[in-house]
Tab-separated table of C-alpha atoms in Angstrom:
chain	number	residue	atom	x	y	z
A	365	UNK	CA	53.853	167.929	-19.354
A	366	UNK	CA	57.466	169.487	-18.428
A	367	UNK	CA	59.019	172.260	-18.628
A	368	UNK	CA	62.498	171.793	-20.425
A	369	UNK	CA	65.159	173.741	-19.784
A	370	UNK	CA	66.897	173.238	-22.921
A	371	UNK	CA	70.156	172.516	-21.225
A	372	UNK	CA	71.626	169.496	-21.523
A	373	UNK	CA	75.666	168.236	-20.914
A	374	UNK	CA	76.452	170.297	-23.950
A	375	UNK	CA	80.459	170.876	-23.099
A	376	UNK	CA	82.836	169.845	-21.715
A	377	UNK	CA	83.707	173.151	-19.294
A	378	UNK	CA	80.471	172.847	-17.938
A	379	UNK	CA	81.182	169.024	-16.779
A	380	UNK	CA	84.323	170.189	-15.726
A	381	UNK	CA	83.092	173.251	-13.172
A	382	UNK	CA	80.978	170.262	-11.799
A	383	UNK	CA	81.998	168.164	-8.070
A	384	UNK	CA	80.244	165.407	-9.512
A	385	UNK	CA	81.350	165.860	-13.182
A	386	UNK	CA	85.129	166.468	-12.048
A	387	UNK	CA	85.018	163.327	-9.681
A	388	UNK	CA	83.967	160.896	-12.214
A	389	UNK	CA	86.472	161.708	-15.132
A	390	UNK	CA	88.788	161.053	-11.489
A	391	UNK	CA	87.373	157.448	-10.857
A	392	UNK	CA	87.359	156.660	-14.879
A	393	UNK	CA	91.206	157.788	-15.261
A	394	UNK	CA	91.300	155.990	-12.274
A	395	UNK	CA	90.487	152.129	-13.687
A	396	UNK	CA	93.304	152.529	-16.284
A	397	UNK	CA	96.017	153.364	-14.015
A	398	UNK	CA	98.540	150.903	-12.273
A	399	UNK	CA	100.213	153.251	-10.253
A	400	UNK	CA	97.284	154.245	-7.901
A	401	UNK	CA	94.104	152.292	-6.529
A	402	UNK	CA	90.723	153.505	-7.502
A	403	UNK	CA	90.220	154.978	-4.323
A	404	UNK	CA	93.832	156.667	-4.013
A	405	UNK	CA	93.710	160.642	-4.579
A	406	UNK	CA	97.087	160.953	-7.526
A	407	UNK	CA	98.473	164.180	-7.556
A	408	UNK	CA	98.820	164.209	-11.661
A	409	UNK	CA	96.917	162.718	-14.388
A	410	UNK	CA	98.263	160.183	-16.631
A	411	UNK	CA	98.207	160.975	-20.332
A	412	UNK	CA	98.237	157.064	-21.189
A	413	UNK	CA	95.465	156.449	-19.054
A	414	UNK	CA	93.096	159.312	-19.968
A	415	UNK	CA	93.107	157.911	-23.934
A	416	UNK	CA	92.592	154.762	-22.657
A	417	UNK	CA	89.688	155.626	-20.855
A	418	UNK	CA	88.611	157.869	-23.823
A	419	UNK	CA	89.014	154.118	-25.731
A	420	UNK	CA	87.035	152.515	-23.183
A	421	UNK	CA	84.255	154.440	-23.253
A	422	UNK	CA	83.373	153.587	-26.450
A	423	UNK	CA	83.034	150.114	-25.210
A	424	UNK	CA	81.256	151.060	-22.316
A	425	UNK	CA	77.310	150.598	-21.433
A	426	UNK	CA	75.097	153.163	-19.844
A	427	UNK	CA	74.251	151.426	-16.607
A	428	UNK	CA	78.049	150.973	-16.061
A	429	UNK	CA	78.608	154.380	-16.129
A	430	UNK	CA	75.678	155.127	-14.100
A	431	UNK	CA	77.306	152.866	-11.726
A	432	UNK	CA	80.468	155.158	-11.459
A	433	UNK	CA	78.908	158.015	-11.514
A	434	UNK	CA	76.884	157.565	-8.449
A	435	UNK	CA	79.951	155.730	-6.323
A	436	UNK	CA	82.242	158.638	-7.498
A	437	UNK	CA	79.989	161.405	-6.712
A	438	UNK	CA	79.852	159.900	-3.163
A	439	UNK	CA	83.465	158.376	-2.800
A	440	UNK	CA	85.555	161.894	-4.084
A	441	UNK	CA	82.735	164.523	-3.412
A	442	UNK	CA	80.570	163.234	-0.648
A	443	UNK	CA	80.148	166.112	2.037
A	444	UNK	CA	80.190	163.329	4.846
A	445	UNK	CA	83.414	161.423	3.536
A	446	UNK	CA	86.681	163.210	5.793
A	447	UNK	CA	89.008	163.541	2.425
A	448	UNK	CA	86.347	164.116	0.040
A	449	UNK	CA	87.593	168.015	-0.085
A	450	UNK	CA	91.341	166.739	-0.864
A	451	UNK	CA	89.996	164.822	-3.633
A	452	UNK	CA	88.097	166.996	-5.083
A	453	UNK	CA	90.478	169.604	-4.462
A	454	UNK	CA	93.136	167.463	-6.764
A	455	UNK	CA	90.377	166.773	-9.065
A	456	UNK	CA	89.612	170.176	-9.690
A	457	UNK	CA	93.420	170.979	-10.671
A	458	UNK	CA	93.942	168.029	-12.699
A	459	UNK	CA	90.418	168.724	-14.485
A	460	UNK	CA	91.561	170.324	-17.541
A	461	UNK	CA	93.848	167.132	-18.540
A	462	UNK	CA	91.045	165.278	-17.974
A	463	UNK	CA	88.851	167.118	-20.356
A	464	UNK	CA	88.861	164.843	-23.416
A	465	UNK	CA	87.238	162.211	-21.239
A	466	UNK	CA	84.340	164.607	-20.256
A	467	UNK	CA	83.389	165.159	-24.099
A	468	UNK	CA	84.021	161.266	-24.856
A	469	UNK	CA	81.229	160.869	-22.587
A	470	UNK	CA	79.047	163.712	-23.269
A	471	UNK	CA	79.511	162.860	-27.037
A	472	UNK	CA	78.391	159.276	-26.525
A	473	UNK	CA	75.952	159.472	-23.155
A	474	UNK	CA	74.950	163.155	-23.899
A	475	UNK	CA	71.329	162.115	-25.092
A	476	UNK	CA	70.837	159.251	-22.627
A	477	UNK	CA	72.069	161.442	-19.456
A	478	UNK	CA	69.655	164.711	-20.008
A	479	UNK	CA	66.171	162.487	-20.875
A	480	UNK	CA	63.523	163.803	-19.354
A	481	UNK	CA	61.320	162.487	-16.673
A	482	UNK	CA	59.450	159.510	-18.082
A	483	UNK	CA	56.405	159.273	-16.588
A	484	UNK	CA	55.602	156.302	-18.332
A	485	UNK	CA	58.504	154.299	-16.587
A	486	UNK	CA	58.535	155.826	-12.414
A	487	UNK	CA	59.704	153.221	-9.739
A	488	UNK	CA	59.209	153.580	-6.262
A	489	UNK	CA	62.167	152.163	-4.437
A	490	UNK	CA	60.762	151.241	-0.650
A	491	UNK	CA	62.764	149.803	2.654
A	492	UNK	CA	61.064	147.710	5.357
A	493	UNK	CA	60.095	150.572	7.416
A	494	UNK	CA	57.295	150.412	9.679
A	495	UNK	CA	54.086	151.416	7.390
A	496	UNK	CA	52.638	152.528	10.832
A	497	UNK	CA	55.513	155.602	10.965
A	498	UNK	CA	54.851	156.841	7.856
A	499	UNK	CA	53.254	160.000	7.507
A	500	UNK	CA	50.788	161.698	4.639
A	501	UNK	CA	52.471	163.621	1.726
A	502	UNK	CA	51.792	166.558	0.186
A	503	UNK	CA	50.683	168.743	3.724
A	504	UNK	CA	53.773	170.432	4.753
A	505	UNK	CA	55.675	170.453	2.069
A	506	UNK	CA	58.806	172.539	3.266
A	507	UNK	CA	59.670	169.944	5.438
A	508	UNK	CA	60.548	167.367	3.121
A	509	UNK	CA	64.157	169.131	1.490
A	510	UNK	CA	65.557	172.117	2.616
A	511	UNK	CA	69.249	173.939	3.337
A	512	UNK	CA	70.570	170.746	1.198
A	513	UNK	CA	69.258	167.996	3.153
A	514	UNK	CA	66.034	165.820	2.699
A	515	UNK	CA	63.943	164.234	4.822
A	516	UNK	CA	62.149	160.905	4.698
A	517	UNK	CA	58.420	162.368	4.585
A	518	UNK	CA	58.968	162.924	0.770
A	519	UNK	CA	57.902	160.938	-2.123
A	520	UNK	CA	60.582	159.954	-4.816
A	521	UNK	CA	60.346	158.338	-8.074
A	522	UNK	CA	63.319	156.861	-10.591
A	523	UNK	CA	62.712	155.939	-14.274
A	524	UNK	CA	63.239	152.648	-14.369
A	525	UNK	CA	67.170	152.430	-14.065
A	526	UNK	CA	69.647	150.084	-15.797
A	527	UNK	CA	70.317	146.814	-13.383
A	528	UNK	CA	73.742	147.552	-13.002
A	529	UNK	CA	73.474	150.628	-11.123
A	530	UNK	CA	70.568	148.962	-8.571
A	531	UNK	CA	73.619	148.030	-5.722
A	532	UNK	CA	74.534	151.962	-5.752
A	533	UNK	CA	70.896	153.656	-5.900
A	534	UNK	CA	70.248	151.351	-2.572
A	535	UNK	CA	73.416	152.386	-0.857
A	536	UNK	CA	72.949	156.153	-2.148
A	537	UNK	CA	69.454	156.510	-1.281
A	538	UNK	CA	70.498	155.134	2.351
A	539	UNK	CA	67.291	152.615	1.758
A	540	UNK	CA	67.332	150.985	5.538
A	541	UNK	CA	66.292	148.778	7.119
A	542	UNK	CA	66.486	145.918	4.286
A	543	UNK	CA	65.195	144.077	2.208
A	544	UNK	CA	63.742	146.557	-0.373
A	545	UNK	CA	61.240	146.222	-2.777
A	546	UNK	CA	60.269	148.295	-5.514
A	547	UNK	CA	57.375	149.121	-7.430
A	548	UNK	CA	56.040	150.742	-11.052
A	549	UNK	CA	54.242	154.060	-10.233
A	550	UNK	CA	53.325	155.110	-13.556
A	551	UNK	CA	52.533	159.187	-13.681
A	552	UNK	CA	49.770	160.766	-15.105
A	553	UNK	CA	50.569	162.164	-18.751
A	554	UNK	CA	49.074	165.623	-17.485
A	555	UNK	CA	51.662	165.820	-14.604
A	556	UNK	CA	53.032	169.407	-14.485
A	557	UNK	CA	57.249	168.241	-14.499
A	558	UNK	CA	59.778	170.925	-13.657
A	559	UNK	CA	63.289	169.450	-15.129
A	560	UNK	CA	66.880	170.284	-13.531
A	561	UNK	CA	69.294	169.552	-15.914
A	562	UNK	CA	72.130	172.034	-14.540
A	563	UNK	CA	73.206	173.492	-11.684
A	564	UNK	CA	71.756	177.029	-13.510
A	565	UNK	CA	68.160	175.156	-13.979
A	566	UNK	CA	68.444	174.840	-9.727
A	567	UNK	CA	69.172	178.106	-9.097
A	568	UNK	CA	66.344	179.510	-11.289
A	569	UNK	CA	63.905	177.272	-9.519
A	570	UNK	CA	65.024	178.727	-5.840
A	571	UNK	CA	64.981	182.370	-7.599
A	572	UNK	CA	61.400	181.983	-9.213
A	573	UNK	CA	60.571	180.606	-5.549
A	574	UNK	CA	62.696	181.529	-2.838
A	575	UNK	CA	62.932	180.498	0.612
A	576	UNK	CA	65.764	181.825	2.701
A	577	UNK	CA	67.161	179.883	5.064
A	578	UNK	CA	67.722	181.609	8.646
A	579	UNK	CA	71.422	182.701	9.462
A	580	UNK	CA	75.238	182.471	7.364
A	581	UNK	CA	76.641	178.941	6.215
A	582	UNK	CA	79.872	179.517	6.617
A	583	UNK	CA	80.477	176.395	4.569
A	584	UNK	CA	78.003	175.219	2.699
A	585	UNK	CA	77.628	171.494	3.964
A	586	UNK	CA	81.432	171.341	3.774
A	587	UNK	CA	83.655	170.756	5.657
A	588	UNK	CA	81.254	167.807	6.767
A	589	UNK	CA	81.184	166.540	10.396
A	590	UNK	CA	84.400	164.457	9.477
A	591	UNK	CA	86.064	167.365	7.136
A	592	UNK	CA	88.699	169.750	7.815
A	593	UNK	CA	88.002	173.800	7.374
A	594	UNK	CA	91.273	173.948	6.141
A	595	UNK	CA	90.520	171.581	3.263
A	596	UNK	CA	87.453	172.706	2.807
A	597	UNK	CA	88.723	176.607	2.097
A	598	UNK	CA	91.450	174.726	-0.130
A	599	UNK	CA	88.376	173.017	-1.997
A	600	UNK	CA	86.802	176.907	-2.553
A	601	UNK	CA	89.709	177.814	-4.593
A	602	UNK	CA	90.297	174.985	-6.407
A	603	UNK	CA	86.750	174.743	-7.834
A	604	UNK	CA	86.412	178.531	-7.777
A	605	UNK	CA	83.474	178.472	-5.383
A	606	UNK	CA	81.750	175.589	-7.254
A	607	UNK	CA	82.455	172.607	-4.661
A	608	UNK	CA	82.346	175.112	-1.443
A	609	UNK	CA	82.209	178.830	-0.362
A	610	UNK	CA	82.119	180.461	2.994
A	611	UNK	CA	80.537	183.265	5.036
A	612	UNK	CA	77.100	183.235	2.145
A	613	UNK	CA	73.769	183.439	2.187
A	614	UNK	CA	71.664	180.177	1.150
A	615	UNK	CA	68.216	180.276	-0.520
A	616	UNK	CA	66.339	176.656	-1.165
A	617	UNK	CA	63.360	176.737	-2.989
A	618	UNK	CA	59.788	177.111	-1.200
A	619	UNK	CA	58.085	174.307	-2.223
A	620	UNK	CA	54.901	174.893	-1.006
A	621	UNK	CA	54.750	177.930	-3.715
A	622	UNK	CA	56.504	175.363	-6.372
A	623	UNK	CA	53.962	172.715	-6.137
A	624	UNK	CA	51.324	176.077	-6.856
A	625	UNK	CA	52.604	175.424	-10.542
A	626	UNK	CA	53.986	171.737	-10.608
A	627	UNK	CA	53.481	168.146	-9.053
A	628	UNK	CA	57.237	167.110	-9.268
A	629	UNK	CA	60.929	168.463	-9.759
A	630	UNK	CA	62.748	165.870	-11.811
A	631	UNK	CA	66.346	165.665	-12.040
A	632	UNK	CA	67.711	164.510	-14.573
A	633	UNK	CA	71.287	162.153	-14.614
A	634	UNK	CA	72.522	165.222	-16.688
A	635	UNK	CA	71.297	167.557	-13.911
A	636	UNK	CA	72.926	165.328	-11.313
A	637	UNK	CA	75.875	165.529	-13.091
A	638	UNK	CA	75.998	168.889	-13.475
A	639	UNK	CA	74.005	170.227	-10.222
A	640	UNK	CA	74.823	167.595	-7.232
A	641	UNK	CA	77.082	169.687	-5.195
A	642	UNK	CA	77.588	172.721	-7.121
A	643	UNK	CA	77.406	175.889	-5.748
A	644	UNK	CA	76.171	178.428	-7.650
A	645	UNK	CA	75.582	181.877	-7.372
A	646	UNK	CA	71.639	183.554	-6.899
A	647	UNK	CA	72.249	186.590	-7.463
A	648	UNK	CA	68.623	188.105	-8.219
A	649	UNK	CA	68.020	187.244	-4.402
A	650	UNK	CA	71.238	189.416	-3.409
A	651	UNK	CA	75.334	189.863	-3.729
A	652	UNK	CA	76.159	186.687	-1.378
A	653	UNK	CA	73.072	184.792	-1.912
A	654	UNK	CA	74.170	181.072	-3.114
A	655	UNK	CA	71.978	177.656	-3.676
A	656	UNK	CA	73.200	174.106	-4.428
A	657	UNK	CA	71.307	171.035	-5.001
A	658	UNK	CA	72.898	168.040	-2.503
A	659	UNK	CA	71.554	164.357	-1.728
A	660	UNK	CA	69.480	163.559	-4.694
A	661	UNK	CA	72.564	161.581	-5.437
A	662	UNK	CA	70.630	160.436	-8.567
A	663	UNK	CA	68.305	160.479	-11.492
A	664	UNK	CA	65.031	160.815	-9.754
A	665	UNK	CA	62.069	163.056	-9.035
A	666	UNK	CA	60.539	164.652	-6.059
A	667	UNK	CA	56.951	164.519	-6.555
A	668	UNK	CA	54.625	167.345	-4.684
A	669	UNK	CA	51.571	166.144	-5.216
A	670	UNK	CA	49.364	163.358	-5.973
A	671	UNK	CA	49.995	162.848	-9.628
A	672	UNK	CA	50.111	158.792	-9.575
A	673	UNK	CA	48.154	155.745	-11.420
A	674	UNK	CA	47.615	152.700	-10.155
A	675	UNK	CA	51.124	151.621	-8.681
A	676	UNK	CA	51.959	147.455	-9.401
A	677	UNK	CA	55.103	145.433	-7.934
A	678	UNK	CA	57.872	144.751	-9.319
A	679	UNK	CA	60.487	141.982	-8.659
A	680	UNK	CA	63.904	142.023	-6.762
A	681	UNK	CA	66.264	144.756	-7.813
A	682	UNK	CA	68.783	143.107	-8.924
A	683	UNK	CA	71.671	143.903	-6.268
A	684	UNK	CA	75.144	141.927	-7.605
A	685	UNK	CA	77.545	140.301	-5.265
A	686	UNK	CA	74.466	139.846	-2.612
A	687	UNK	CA	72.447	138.138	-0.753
A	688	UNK	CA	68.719	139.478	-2.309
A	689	UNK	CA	67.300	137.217	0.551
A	690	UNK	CA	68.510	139.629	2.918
A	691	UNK	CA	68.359	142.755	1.050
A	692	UNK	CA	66.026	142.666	-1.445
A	693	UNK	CA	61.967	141.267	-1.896
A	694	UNK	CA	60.002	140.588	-4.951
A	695	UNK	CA	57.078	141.943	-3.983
A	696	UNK	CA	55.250	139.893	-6.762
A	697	UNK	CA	55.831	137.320	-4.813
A	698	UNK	CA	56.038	138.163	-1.365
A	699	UNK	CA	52.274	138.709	-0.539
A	700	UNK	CA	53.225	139.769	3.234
A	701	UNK	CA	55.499	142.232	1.848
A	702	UNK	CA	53.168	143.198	-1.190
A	703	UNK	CA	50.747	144.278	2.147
A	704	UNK	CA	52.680	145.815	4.245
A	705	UNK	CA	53.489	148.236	0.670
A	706	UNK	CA	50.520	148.898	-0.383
A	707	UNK	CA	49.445	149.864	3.161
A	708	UNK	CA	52.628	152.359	3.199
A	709	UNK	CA	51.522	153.914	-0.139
A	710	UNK	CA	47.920	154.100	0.996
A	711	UNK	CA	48.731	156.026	4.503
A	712	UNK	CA	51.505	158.701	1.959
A	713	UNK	CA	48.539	159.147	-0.157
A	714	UNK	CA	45.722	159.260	1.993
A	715	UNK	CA	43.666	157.218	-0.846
A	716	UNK	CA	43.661	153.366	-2.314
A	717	UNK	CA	46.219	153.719	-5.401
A	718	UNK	CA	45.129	149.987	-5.900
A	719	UNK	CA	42.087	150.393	-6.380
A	720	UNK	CA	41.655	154.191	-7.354
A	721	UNK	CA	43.146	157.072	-9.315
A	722	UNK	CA	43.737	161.052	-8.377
A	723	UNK	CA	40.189	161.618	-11.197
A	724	UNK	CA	37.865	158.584	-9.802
């Protein structure tokens, strides 16, 4: 069961008042441009290339542009890349001459981008971490994500995403040590699902269920440790306040109280789009009060309680231009590996998943 916002990437002005939305029509322009390398930060747009990517599109597949979506949100927007906030700042100006590329791709991906969770189709992505560090879920839950950042005592789930976007989940998710293996962790259909598909579906989750956090941000995760206040302040005109704002209030949302009323917070690709990085205004919690969603860096859902079926492995992602030997497993195959998993899922759980479910 979810709650649906009823938002989805329904124009093109809200794509373009998004970090990540604004940095991807960047990197598309980007491919179809001679002058400048994909990773250069052009101070115009190119009218030539923008129809040509508009062309492209047409061509292009889903997991492709999943791929460039999650490098792009990172590369141009990352808070911990030093000229992410000149990027973005250039992104945001040339935005507007960008905008037929935003509805190319919200007339074509629109659908596919805002589907909800399906709880049918949940993989658990896993690293080679110790199974003896990890901890049980589900007991303190305002430790796992708060003031922007996530920790590692959380349980995360992605429907099942196309292979070509496997290299950048790994390298997004920071999965370390390698190799990784990943298994199907199908959801119960009674599973209470709260879906973000916009950075406005965010901030009415954090004012429904606020938790404060203690003292003034005076830049909301940017400038990063490698970014300049200077760029950063250029960055909070540019985007109007949407990429970065100073001397505010931040509320998160207090999960503990959320997972009163539902076992997981799914974001949608739609909602990553739209929500990664935007800063948006609260204001039913006060004048200065802001709230942005950062480091989901994908589709994928943050699960609060023990909502799960019996979890099976999967094989290798499929990680291109690698060596899956050294960082990826088939845990189908790999019984040591298959183990050491299983024991990891049992300790996060505090139950067998193998051999039980949440109503035995």
């Amino acid at each position: 069961m979810t709650e649906d916002s009823g938002t989805g990437l329904d124009s093109a002005a809200r794509f373009l008042a998004a970090p990540a939305g604004v940095a991807l029509i960047q990197a598309l322009e980007l491919e179809h441009r001679d002058d400048v390398r994909w990773f250069d930060n052009p101070l115009d747009s190119d009218p030539a290339a923008v129809l040509a990517t508009v062309t492209g599109l047409a061509q292009m597949g889903f997991g492709v542009l999943l791929q460039h979506l999650v490098s792009s949100a990172e590369r141009f927007a990352g808070p911990w890349v030093s000229d992410a906030p000149a990027h973005l700042s250039n992104a945001y100006r040339l935005a507007p001459e960008r905008r037929a590329i935003a509805a190319a791709i919200s007339d074509r991906f629109g659908d596919a981008l805002g589907a909800a969770c399906q709880l049918e189709a949940q993989e658990w992505w896993t690293s080679a971490t110790d199974p003896a560090a990890v901890g049980r879920c589900f007991t303190d839950h305002n430790s796992v994500y708060c003031c922007g950042e996530f920790s590692w005592a959380g349980l995360w789930t992605v429907s099942t995403p196309p292979v070509e976007v496997h290299d950048g989940l790994m390298e997004a998710w920071e999965l370390f040590p390698g190799p990784i293996s990943r298994w199907s962790l199908p959801i119960k259909p009674t599973a209470r699902v709260f879906e973000v598909s916009s950075a406005e579906d965010w901030a009415r989750l954090v004012a429904r269920y606020p938790r404060m956090t203690t003292g003034l941000h005076g830049g909301w995760e940017l400038p990063g440790p490698n970014q300049h206040v200077g760029e950063a302040r250029e960055l909070e005109i540019a985007s109007a306040g949407a990429a970065a704002r100073h001397e505010v209030r931040v509320a998160m949302p207090d999960w503990t109280s959320v997972a009163v009323d539902y076992d997981g917070v799914h974001l949608s690709w739609t909602g990553m789009l739209l929500a990664e990085g935007h800063v948006i205004s609260v204001p039913a919690l006060g004048p200065d009060v802001v709230t942005a969603l950062r480091y989901w860096r994908s589709e994928r859902t943050l699960w609060l309680s023990d909502a799960f079926g019996s979890p099976c492995p999967l094989s290798v992602p499929v990680l291109s231009g690698r060596g899956n030997d050294e960082v990826g497993v088939d845990a189908t195959e790999d019984s040591s590996r298959r183990d050491a998993d299983e024991t990891k899922l049992i300790a996060m759980l505090g139950r067998n998943p193998i051999t039980a479910t949440p109503d035995d």
